mmCIF file of C-alpha atoms in Angstrom:
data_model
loop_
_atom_site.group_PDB
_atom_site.id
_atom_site.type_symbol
_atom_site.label_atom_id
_atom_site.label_comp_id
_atom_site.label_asym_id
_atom_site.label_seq_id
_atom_site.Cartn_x
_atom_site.Cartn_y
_atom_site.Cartn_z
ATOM 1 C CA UNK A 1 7.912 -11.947 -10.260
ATOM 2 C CA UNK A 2 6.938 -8.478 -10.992
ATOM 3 C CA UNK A 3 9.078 -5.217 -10.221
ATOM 4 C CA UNK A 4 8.113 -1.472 -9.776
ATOM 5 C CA UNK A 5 10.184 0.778 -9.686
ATOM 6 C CA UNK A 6 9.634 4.447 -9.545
ATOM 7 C CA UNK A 7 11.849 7.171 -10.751
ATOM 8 C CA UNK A 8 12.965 9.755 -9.589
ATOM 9 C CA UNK A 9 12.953 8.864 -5.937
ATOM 10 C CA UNK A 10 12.847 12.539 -4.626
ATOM 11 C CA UNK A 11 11.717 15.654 -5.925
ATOM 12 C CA UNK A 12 11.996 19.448 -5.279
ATOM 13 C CA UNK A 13 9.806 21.638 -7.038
ATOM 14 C CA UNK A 14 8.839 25.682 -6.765
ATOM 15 C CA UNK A 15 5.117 25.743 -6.385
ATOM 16 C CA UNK A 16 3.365 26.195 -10.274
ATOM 17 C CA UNK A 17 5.390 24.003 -11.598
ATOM 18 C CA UNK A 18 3.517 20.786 -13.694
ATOM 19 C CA UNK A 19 5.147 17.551 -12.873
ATOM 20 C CA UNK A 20 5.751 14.211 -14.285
ATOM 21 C CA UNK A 21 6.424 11.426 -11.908
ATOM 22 C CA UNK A 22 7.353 7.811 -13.294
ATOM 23 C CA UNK A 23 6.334 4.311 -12.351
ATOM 24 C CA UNK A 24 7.623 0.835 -14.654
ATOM 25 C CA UNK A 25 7.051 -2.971 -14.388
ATOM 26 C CA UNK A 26 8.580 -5.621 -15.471
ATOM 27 C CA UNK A 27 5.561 -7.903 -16.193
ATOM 28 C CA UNK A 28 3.123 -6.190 -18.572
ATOM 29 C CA UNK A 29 0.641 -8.501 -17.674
ATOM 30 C CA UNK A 30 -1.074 -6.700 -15.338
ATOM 31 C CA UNK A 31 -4.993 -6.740 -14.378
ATOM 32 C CA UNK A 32 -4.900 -2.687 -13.104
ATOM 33 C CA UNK A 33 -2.132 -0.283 -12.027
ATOM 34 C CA UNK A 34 -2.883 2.256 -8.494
ATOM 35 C CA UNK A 35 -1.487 5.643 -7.777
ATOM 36 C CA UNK A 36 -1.611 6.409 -4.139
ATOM 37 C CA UNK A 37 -0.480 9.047 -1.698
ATOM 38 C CA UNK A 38 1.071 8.952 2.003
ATOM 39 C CA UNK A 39 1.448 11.913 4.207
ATOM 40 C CA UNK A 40 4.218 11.198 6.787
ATOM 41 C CA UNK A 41 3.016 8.929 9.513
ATOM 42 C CA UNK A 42 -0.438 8.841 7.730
ATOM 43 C CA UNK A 43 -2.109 5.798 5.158
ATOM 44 C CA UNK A 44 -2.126 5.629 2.108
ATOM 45 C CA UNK A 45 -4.706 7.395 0.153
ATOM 46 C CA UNK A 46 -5.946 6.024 -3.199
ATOM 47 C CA UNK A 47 -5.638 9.160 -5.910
ATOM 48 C CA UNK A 48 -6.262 7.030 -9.429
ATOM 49 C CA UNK A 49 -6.960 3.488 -10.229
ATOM 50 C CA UNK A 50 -5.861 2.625 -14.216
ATOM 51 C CA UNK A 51 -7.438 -0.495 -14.986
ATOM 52 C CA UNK A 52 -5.789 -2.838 -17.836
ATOM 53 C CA UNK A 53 -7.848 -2.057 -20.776
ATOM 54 C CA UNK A 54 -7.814 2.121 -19.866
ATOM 55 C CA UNK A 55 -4.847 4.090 -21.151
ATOM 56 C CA UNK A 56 -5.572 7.375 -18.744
ATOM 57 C CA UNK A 57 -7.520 8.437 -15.939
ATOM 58 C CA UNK A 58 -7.919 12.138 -14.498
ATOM 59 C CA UNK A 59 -9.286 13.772 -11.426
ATOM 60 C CA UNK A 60 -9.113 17.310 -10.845
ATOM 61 C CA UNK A 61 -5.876 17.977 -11.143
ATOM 62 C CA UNK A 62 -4.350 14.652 -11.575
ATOM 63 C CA UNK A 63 -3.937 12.613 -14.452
ATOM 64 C CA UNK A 64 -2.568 9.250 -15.170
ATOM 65 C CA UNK A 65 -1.750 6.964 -18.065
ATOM 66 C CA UNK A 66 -0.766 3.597 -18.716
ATOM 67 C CA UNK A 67 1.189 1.746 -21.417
ATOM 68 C CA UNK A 68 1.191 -1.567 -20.588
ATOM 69 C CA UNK A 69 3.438 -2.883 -23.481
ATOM 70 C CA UNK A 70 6.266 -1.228 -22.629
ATOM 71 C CA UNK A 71 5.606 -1.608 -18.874
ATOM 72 C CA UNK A 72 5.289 2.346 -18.007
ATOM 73 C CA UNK A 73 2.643 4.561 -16.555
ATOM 74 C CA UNK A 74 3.010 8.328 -15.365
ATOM 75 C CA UNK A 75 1.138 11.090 -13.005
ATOM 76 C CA UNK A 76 1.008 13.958 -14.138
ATOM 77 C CA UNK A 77 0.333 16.655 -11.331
ATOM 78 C CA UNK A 78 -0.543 19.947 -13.049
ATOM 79 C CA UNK A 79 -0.344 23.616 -11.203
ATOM 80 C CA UNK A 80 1.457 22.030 -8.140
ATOM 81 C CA UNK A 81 0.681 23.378 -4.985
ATOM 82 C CA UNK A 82 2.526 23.275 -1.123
ATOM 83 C CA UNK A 83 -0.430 20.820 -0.159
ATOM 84 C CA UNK A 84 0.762 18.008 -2.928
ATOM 85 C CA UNK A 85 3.986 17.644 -0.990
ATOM 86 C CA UNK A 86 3.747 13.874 -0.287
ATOM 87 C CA UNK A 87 5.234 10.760 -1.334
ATOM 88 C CA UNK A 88 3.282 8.880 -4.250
ATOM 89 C CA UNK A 89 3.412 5.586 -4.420
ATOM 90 C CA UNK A 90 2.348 3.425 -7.234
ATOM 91 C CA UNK A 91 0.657 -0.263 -6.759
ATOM 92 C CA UNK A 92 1.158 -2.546 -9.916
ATOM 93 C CA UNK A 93 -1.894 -5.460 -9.844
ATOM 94 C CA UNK A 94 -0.610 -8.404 -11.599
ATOM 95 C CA UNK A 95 -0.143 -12.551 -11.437
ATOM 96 C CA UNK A 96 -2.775 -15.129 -10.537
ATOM 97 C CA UNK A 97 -3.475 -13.723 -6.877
ATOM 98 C CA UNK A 98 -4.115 -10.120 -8.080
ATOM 99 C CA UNK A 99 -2.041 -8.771 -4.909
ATOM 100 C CA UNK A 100 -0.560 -5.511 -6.108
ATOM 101 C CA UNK A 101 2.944 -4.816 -5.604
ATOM 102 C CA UNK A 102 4.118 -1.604 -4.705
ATOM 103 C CA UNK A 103 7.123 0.381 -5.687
ATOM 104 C CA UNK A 104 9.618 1.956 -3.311
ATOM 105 C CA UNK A 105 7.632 5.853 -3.993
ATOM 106 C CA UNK A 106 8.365 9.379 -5.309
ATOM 107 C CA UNK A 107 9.246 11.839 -2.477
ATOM 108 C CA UNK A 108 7.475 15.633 -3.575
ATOM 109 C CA UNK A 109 8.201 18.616 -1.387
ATOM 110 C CA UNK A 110 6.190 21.751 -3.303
ATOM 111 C CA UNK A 111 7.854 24.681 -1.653
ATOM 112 C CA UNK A 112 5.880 28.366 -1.682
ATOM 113 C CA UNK X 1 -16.600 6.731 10.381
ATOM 114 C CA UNK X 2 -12.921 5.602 9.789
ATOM 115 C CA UNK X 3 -13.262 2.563 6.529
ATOM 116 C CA UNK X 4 -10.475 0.616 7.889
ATOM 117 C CA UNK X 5 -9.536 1.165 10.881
ATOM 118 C CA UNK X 6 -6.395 -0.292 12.847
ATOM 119 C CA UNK X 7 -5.520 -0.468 16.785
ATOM 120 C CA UNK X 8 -3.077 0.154 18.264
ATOM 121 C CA UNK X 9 -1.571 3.172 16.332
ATOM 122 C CA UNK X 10 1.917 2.586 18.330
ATOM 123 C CA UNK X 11 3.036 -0.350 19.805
ATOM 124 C CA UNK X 12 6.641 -0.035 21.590
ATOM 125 C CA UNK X 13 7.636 -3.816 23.715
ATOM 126 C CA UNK X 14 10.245 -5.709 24.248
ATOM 127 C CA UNK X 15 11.948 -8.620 22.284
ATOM 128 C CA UNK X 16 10.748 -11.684 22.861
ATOM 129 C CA UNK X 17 7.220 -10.858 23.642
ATOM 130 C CA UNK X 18 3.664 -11.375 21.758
ATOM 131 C CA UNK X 19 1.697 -8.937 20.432
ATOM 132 C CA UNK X 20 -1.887 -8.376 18.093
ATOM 133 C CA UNK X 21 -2.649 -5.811 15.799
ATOM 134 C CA UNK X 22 -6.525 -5.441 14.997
ATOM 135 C CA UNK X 23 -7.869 -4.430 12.009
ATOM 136 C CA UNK X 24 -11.791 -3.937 10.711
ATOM 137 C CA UNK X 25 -13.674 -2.360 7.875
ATOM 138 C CA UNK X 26 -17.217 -1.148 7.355
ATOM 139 C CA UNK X 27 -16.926 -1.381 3.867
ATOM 140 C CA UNK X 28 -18.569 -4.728 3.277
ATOM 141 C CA UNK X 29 -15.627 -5.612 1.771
ATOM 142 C CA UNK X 30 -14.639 -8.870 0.673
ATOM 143 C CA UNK X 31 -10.890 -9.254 0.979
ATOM 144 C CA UNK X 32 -8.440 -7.890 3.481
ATOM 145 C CA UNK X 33 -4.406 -7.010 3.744
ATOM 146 C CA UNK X 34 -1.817 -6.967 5.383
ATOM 147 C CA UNK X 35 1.594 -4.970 4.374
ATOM 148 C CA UNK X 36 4.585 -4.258 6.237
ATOM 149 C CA UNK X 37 6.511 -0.927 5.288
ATOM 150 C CA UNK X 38 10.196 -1.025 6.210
ATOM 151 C CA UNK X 39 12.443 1.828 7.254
ATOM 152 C CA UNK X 40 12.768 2.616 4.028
ATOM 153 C CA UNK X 41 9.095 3.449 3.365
ATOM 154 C CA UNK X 42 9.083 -0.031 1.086
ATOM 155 C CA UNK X 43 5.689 -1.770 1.442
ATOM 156 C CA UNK X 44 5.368 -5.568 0.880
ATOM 157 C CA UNK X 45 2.709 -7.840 0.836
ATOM 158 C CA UNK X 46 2.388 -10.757 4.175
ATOM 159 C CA UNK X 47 -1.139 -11.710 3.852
ATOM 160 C CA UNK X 48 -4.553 -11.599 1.992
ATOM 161 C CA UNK X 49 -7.833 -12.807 3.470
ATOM 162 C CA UNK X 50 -11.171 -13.347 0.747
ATOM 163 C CA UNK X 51 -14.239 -14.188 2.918
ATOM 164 C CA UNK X 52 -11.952 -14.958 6.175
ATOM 165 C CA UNK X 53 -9.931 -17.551 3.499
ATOM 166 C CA UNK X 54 -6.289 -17.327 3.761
ATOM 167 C CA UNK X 55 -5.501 -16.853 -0.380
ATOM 168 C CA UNK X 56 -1.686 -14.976 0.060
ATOM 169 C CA UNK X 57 0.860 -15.627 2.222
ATOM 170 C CA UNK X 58 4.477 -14.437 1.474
ATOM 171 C CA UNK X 59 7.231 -15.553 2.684
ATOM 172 C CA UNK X 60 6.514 -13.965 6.072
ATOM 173 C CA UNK X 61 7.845 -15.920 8.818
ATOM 174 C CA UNK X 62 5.941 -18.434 11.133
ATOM 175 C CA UNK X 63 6.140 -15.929 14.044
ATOM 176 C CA UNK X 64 2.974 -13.790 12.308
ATOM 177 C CA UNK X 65 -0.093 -15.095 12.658
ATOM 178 C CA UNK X 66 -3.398 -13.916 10.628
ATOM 179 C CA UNK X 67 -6.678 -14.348 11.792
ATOM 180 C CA UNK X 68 -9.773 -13.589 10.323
ATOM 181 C CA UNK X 69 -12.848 -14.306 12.646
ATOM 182 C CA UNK X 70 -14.881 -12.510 10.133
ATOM 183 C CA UNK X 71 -14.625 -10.797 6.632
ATOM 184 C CA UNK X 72 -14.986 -7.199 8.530
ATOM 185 C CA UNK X 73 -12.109 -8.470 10.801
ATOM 186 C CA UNK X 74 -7.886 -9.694 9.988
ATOM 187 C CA UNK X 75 -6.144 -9.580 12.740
ATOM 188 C CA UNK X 76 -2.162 -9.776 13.006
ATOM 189 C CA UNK X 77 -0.507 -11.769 15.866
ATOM 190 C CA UNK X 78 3.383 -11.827 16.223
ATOM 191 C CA UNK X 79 4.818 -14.277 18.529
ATOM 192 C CA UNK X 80 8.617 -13.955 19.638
ATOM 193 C CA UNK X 81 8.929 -10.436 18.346
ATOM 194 C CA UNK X 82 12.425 -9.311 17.151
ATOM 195 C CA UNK X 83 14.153 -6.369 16.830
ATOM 196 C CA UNK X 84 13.842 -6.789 12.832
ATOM 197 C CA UNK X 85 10.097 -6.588 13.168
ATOM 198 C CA UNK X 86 9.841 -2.897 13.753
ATOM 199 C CA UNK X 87 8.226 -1.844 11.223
ATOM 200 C CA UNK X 88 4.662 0.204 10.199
ATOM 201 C CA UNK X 89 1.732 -2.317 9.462
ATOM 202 C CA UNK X 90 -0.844 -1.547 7.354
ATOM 203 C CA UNK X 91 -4.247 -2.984 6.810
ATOM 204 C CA UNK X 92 -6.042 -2.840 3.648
ATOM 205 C CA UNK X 93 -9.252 -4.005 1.964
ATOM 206 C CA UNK X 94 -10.559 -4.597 -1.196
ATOM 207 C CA UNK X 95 -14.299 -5.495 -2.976
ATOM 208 C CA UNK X 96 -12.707 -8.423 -4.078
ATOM 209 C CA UNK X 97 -9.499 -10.044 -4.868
ATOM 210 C CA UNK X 98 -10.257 -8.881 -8.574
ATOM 211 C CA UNK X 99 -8.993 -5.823 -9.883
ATOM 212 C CA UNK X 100 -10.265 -3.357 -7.385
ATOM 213 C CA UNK X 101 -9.397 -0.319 -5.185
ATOM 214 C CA UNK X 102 -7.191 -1.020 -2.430
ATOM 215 C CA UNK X 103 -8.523 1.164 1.112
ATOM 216 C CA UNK X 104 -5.750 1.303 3.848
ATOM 217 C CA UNK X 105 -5.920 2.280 7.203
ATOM 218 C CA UNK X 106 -3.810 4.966 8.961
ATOM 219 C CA UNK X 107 -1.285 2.028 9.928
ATOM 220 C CA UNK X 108 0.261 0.564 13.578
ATOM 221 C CA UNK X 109 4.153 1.828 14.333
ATOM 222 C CA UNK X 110 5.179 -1.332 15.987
ATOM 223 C CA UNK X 111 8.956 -0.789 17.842
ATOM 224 C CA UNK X 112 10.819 -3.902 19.468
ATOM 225 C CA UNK X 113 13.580 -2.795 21.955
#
């Protein structure tokens, strides 16, 4: 059964500062690998999808990357800002059913 | 126009009663979610609908009920609520049940007293 877990599980940064947040998995057979974020009380909003055969994906600000053999992927958040304070959640997609299965998230507060 | 949209955003009753959460999406998507996030913000899987077909069900008790009248529509019905059920649901869809780009909606705060 696959496992995400995401490290560290809170995080304190001065605005500026480029940031690496971590997500493993046990099973590296996975089909695609989803980095989302969720405001408090809010959805969760879909920032980067990695499928299996990609190694990195970027949007603005944002990038992602994926090793699947040894069951890691990161986001990077460059230049961070008060506005990225949020918790980021990443979404491992995996096993005959495709369901992806989330790990427990990355708490950010960006303070000014 | 909200993608996936769920109702009702809060939901406070009493133990022991029934309740629905709807959920719909004007995505013409084909498969639909549901999660439950715990107190501690941990989302899990309870059911997936492709083309109203039920394709996962965890081990969610027999108290929750999907139903999918159409692929736009999975609705979530909870019979004999407990206090243990209080909990944020989310609904979620998906092109397919490939590898695709999961769309949630804002979510429904249910609270059993």
């Amino acid at each position: 059964k696959q496992e995400v877990t995401q490290i560290p599980a809170a995080l304190s940064v001065p605005e500026g500062e480029n940031l690496v947040l971590n997500c493993s998995f046990t099973d590296s057979a996975i089909y695609n690998l989803q980095w989302f974020r969720q405001d408090p009380g809010k959805g969760l909003t879909s920032l980067l999808l990695i499928q299996s055969s990609q190694r990195e994906q970027t949007s603005g600000r944002l990038n992602a990357s994926l090793d699947k053999s040894s069951g890691r992927s990161t986001l990077y958040i460059a230049a961070s800002q008060p506005g990225d304070s949020a918790t980021y959640l990443c979404a491992v997609g995996s096993g005959g059913s495709y369901i992806p299965t989330f790990g427990r998230g990355t708490s950010l507060i960006v303070h000014p | 126009d909200t993608a996936v949209s769920q109702t009702p955003k809060y939901l406070v009753t009493q133990m022991g009663n029934d309740k629905s959460i709807k959920c719909e999406q004007n995505l013409g998507h084909d498969t639909m979610y549901w999660y439950k996030q715990d107190s501690k913000k941990f989302l899990k899987i309870m059911f997936s609908y492709n083309n109203k077909e039920l394709i996962i069900n965890e081990t969610v008790p027999n108290r929750f009920s999907p139903k999918s009248p159409d692929k736009a529509h999975l609705n979530l019905h909870i019979n004999s609520l407990e206090l243990g059920d209080s909990a944020v649901y989310f609904c979620a869809s998906s092109q397919n049940s490939g590898a695709n780009v999961l769309t949630f909606g804002a979510g429904s705060r249910l609270t059993v007293l």
